[in-house]
Short mmCIF file of C-alpha atoms in Angstrom, two decimals:
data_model
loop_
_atom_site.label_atom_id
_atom_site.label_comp_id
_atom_site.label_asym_id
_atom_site.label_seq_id
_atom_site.Cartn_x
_atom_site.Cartn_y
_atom_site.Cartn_z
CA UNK A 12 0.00 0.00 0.00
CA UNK A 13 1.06 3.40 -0.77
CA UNK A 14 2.35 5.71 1.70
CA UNK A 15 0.51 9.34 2.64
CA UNK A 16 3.01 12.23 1.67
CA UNK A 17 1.50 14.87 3.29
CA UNK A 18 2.39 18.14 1.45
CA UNK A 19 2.08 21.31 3.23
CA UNK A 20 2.37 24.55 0.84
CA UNK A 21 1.76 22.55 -1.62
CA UNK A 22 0.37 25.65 -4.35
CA UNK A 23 3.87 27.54 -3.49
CA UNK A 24 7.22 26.95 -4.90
CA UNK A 25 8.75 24.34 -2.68
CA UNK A 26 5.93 22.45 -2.16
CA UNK A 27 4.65 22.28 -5.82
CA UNK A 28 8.33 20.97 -6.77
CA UNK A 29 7.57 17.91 -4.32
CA UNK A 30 4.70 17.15 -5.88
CA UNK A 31 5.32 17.01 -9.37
CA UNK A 32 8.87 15.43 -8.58
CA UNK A 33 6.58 12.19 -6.47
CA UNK A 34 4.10 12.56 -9.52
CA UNK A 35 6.72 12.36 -12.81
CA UNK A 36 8.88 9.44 -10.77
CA UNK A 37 8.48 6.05 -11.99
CA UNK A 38 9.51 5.15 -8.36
CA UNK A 39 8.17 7.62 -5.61
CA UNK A 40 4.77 7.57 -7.48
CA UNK A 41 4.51 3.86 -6.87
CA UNK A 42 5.50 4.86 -3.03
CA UNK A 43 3.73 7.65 -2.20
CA UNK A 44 0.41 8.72 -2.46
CA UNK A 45 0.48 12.85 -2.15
CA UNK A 46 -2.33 14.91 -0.66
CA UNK A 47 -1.66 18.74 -0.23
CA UNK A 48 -2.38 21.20 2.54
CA UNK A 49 -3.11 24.79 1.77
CA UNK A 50 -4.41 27.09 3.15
CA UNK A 51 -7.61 28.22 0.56
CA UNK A 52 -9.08 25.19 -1.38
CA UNK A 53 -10.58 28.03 -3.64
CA UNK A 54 -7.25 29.46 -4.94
CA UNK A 55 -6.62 28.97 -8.39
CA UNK A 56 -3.66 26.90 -8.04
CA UNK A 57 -5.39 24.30 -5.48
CA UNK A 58 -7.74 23.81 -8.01
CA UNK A 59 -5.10 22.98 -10.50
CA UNK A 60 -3.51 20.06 -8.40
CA UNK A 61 -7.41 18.91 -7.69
CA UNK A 62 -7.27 18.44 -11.19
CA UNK A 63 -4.40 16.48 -11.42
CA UNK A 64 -6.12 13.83 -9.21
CA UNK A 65 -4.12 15.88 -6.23
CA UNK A 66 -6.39 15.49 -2.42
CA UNK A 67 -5.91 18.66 -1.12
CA UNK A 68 -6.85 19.22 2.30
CA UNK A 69 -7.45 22.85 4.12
CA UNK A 70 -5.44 23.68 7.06
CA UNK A 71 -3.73 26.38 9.01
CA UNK A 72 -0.65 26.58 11.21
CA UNK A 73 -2.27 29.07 13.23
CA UNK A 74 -5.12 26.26 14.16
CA UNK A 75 -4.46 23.72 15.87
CA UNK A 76 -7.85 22.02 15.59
CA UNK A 77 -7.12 21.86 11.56
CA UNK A 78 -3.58 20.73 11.99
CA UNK A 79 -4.98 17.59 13.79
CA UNK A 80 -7.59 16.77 10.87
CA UNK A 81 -5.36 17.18 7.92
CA UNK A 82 -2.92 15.03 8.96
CA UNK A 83 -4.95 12.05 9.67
CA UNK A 84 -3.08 8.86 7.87
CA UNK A 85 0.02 10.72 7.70
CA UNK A 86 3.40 8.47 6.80
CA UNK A 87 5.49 11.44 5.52
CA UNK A 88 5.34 14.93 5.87
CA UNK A 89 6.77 17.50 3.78
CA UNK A 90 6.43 21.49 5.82
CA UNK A 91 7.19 24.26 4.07
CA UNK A 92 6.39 27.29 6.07
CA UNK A 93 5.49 30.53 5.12
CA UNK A 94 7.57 33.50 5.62
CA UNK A 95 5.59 37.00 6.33
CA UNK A 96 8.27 39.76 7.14
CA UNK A 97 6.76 41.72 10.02
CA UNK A 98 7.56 42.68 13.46
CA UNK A 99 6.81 39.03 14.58
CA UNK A 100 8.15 37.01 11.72
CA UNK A 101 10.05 34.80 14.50
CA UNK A 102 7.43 34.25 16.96
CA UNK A 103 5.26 33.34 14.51
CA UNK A 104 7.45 30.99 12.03
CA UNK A 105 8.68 29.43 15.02
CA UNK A 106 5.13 29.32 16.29
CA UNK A 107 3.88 27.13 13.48
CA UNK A 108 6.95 25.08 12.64
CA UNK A 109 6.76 23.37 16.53
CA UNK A 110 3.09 23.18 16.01
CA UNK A 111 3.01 20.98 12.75
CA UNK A 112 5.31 18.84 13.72
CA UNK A 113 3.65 18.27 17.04
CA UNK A 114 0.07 17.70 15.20
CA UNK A 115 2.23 15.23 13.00
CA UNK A 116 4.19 13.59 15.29
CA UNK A 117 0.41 13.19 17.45
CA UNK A 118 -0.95 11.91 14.30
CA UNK A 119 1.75 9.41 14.12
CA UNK A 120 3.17 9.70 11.04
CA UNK A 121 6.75 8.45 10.54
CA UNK A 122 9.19 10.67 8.76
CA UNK A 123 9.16 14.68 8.85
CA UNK A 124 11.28 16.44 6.10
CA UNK A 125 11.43 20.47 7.31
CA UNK A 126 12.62 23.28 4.51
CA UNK A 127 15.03 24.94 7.55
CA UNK A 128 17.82 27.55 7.58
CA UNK A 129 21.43 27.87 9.44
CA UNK A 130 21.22 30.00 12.71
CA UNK A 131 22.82 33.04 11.78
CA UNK A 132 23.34 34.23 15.35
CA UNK A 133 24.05 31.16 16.44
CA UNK A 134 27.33 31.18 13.72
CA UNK A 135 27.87 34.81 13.78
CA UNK A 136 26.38 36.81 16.58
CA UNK A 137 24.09 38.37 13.46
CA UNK A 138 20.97 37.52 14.22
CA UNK A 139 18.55 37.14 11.01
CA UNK A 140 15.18 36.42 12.35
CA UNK A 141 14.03 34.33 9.28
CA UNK A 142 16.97 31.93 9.44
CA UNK A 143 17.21 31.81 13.33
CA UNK A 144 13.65 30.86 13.34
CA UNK A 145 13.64 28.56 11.03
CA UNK A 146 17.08 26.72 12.52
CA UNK A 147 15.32 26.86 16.12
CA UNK A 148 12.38 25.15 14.71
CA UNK A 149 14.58 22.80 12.98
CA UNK A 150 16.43 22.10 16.64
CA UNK A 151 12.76 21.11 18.41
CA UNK A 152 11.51 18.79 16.00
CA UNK A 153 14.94 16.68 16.38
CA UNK A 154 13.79 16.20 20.06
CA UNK A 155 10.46 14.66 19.26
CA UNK A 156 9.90 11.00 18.65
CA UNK A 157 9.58 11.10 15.29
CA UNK A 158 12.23 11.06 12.39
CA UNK A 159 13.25 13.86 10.53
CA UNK A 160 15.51 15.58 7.50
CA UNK A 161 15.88 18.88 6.65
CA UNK A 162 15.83 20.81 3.40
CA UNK A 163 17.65 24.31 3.20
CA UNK A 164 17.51 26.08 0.00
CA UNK A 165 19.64 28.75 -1.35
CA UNK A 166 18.82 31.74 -2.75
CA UNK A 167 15.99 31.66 -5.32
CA UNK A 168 17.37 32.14 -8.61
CA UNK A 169 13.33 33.38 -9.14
CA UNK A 170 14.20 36.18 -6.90
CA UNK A 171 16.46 37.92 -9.59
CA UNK A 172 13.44 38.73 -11.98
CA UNK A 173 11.57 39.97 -8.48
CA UNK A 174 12.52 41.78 -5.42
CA UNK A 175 16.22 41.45 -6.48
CA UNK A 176 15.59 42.79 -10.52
CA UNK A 177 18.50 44.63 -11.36
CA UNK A 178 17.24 48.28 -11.28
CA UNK A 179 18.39 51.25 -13.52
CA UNK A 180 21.06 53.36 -12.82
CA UNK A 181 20.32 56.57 -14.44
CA UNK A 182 23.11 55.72 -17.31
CA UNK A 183 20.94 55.08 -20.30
CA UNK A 184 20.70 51.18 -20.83
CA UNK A 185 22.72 50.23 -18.05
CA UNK A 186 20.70 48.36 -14.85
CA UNK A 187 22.84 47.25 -11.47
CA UNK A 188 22.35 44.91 -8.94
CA UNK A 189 22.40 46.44 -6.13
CA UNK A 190 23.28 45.21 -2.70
CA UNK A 191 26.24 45.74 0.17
CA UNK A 192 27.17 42.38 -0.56
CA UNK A 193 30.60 42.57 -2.60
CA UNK A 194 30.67 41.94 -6.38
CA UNK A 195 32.96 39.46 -6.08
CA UNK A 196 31.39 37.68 -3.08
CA UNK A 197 29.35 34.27 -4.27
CA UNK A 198 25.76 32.93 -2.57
CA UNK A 199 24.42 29.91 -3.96
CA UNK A 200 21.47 29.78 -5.93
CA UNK A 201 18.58 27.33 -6.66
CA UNK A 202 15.53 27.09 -9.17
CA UNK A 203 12.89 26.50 -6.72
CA UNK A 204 10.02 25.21 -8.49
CA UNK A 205 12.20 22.98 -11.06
CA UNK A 206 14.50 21.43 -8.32
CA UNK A 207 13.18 21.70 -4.53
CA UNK A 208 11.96 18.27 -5.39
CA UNK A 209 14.78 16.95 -7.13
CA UNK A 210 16.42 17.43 -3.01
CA UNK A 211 13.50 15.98 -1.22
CA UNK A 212 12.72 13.60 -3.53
CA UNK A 213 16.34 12.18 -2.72
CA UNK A 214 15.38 12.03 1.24
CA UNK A 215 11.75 10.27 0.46
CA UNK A 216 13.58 7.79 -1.64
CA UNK A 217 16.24 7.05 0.76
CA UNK A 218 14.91 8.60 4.44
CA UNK A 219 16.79 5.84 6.33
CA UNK A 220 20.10 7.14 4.80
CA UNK A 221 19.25 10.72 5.22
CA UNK A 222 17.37 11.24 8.42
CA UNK A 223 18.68 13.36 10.34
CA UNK A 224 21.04 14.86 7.33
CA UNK A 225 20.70 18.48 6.13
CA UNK A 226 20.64 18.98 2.49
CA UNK A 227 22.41 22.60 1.98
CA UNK A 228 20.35 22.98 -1.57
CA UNK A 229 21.82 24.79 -4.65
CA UNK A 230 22.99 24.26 -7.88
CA UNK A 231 26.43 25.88 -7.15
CA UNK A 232 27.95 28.65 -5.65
CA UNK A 233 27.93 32.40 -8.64
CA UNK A 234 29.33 35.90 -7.88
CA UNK A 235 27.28 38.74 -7.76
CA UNK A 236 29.37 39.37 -11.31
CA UNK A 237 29.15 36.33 -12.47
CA UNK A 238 25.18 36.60 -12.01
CA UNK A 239 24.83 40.11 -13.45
CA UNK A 240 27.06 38.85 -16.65
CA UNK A 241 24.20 35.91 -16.97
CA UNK A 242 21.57 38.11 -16.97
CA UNK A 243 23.20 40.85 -19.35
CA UNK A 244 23.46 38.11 -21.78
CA UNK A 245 20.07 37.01 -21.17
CA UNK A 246 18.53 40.28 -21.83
CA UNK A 247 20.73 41.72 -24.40
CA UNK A 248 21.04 44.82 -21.43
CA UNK A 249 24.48 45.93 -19.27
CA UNK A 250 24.11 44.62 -16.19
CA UNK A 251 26.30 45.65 -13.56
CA UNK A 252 27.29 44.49 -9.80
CA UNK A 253 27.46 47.57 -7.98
CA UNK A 254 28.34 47.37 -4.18
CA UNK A 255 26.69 50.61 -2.14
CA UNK A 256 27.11 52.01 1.66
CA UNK A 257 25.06 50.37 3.86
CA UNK A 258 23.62 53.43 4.92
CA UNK A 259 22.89 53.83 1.47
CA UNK A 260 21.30 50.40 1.08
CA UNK A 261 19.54 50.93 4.14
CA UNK A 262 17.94 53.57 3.29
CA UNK A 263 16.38 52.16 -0.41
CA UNK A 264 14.60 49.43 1.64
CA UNK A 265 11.30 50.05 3.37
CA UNK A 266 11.91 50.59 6.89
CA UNK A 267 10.61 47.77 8.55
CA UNK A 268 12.49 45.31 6.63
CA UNK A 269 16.00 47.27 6.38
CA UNK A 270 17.40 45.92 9.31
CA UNK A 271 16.22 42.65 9.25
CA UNK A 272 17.89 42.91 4.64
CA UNK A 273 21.10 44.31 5.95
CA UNK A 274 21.77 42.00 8.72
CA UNK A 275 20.99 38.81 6.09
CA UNK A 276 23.20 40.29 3.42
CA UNK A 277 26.05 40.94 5.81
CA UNK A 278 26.01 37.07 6.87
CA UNK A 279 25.51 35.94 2.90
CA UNK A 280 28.99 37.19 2.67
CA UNK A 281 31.12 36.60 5.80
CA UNK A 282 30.63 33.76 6.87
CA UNK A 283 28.61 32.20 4.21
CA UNK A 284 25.07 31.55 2.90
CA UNK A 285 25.01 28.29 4.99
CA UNK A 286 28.12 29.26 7.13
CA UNK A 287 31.62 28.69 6.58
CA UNK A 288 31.88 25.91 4.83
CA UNK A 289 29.09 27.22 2.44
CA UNK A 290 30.79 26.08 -0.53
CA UNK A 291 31.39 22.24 0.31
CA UNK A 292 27.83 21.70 1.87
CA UNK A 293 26.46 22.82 -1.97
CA UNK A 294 28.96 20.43 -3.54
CA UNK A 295 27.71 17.24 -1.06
CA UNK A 296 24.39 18.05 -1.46
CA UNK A 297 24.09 18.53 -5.18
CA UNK A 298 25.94 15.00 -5.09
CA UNK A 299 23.15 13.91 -3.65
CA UNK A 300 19.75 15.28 -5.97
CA UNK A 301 17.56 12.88 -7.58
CA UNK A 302 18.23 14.11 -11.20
CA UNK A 303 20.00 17.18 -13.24
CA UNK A 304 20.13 20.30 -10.97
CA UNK A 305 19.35 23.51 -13.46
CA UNK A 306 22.36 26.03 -13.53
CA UNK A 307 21.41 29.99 -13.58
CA UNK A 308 22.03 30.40 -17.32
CA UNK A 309 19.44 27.22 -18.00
CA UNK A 310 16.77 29.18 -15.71
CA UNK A 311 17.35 32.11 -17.38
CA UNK A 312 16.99 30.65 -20.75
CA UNK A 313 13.66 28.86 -20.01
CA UNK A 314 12.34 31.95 -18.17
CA UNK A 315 12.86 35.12 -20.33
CA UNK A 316 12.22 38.42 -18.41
CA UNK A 317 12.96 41.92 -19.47
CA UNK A 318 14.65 45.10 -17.94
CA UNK A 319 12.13 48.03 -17.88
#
């Protein structure tokens, strides 16, 4: 009998990617069954997977009550929670996190896989609330009675055709990413919705071999330069890397987010994305995806955008 893979966000990036990963595999589609959580059963991307033959099931981390009824039958459970940047971004991811894995690990279900972060203040005294909460989430569930293995993504490579678009710089035809972070200093990237399954689907495969493991996820490590070279060739614009003040910086983000932006950019470069040994967790972990991870020049390629 097939296994219930519990899928929470499973209309967002991250959770989608699980689901058509278990779906497309010859194997994991013979193993799993998949049902989806969300949020609003009435969205139109819930009613895409109901299509598909997907169960969804409505639930919210905030209550408890609908925790406890979604995850009846669970085997495996797949949380991806979701990230609101507000004054109480950490109470409330870590709020949620501890609560579905509680309602899981009450519902009995075997195997938890958790998309976490490194502790930033933990490593460097720089505390980043959305990583911090994440990793202290990540630290409770490895004292229940349940097993567990943990999925940490890299940047979003979709990010660089959103909130980090390289903007204009007044020169005419000539755009800059802009950021504190040096030019030269590299972050890795991943293409969410193509390859957050290609990672989990790995653990759900294997879990014995990977539980309690931490898959650092990314295609590879790029330079700001090397990224704003990709994306000039991509869109036929200059594209430039150009490192400002932070008071500068500071002051082109909206208020309530600019401390929580600098403080996250300042620990993407020293010590690391995931740390200090950033770049050998990527290389391990890539070693380690269930298929072809897509490189930042293939994203770009399959998802054209254009400088304004």
């Amino acid at each position: 009998m097939s296994k219930l893979l519990i899928v929470f966000g499973a209309t967002g990036r991250q959770g989608g990617s699980v689901i058509n990963t278990v779906l497309n595999d010859p194997e994991l589609s013979k193993q799993y069954k998949v049902c989806g959580i969300t949020r609003d059963l009435s969205k139109p991307a819930a009613r895409a997977l109901q299509q598909l033959g997907i169960e969804l099931r409505q639930a919210d981390a905030d209550e408890k009550e609908s925790l406890k009824l979604a995850l009846k039958g669970a085997h495996t459970v797949v949380v991806v929670t979701v990230t609101i940047y507000d004054a109480l971004l950490k109470q409330r991811e870590i709020e949620q996190g501890r609560s579905i894995a509680d309602a899981a690990t009450a519902a009995g279900a075997h195997y938890l896989v958790y998309s976490t972060a490194v502790h930033a203040g933990k490593i460097s005294g720089r505390n980043v609330d959305v990583c911090d909460a994440k990793a202290e989430v990540e630290e409770y569930i490895r004292t229940l009675p349940i097993k567990s293995a943990f999925f940490a993504p890299g940047v979003f490579m979709q990010n660089f055709a959103g909130v980090m678009v390289p903007r204009p710089t007044g020169e005419f035809g000539v755009y800059a990413l802009y950021s504190i972070i040096a030019p030269e200093a590299q972050i890795p990237l991943i293409e969410t919705v193509e390859d957050s399954g290609k990672y989990i689907g790995a653990i759900l495969a294997q879990p014995e071999k990977y539980e309690s493991k931490v898959f650092y996820a990314a295609t590879k490590l790029y330079s700001f330069n090397e990224i704003a070279q990709y994306i000039s060739k991509a869109t036929e614009k200059t594209v430039k890397s150009i490192q400002q003040p932070e008071n500068v910086y500071r002051g082109s983000l909206p208020p309530q987010f600019a401390d929580h932006m600098v403080n996250m950019a300042l620990f993407f470069q020293d010590p690391g994305y995931f740390g200090p040994e950033t770049k050998e967790l990527v290389e391990w972990t890539a070693q380690q995806a269930r298929g072809k991870l897509t490189t930042f020049e293939e994203y770009l390629a399959k998802n054209p955008f254009h400088l304004e």
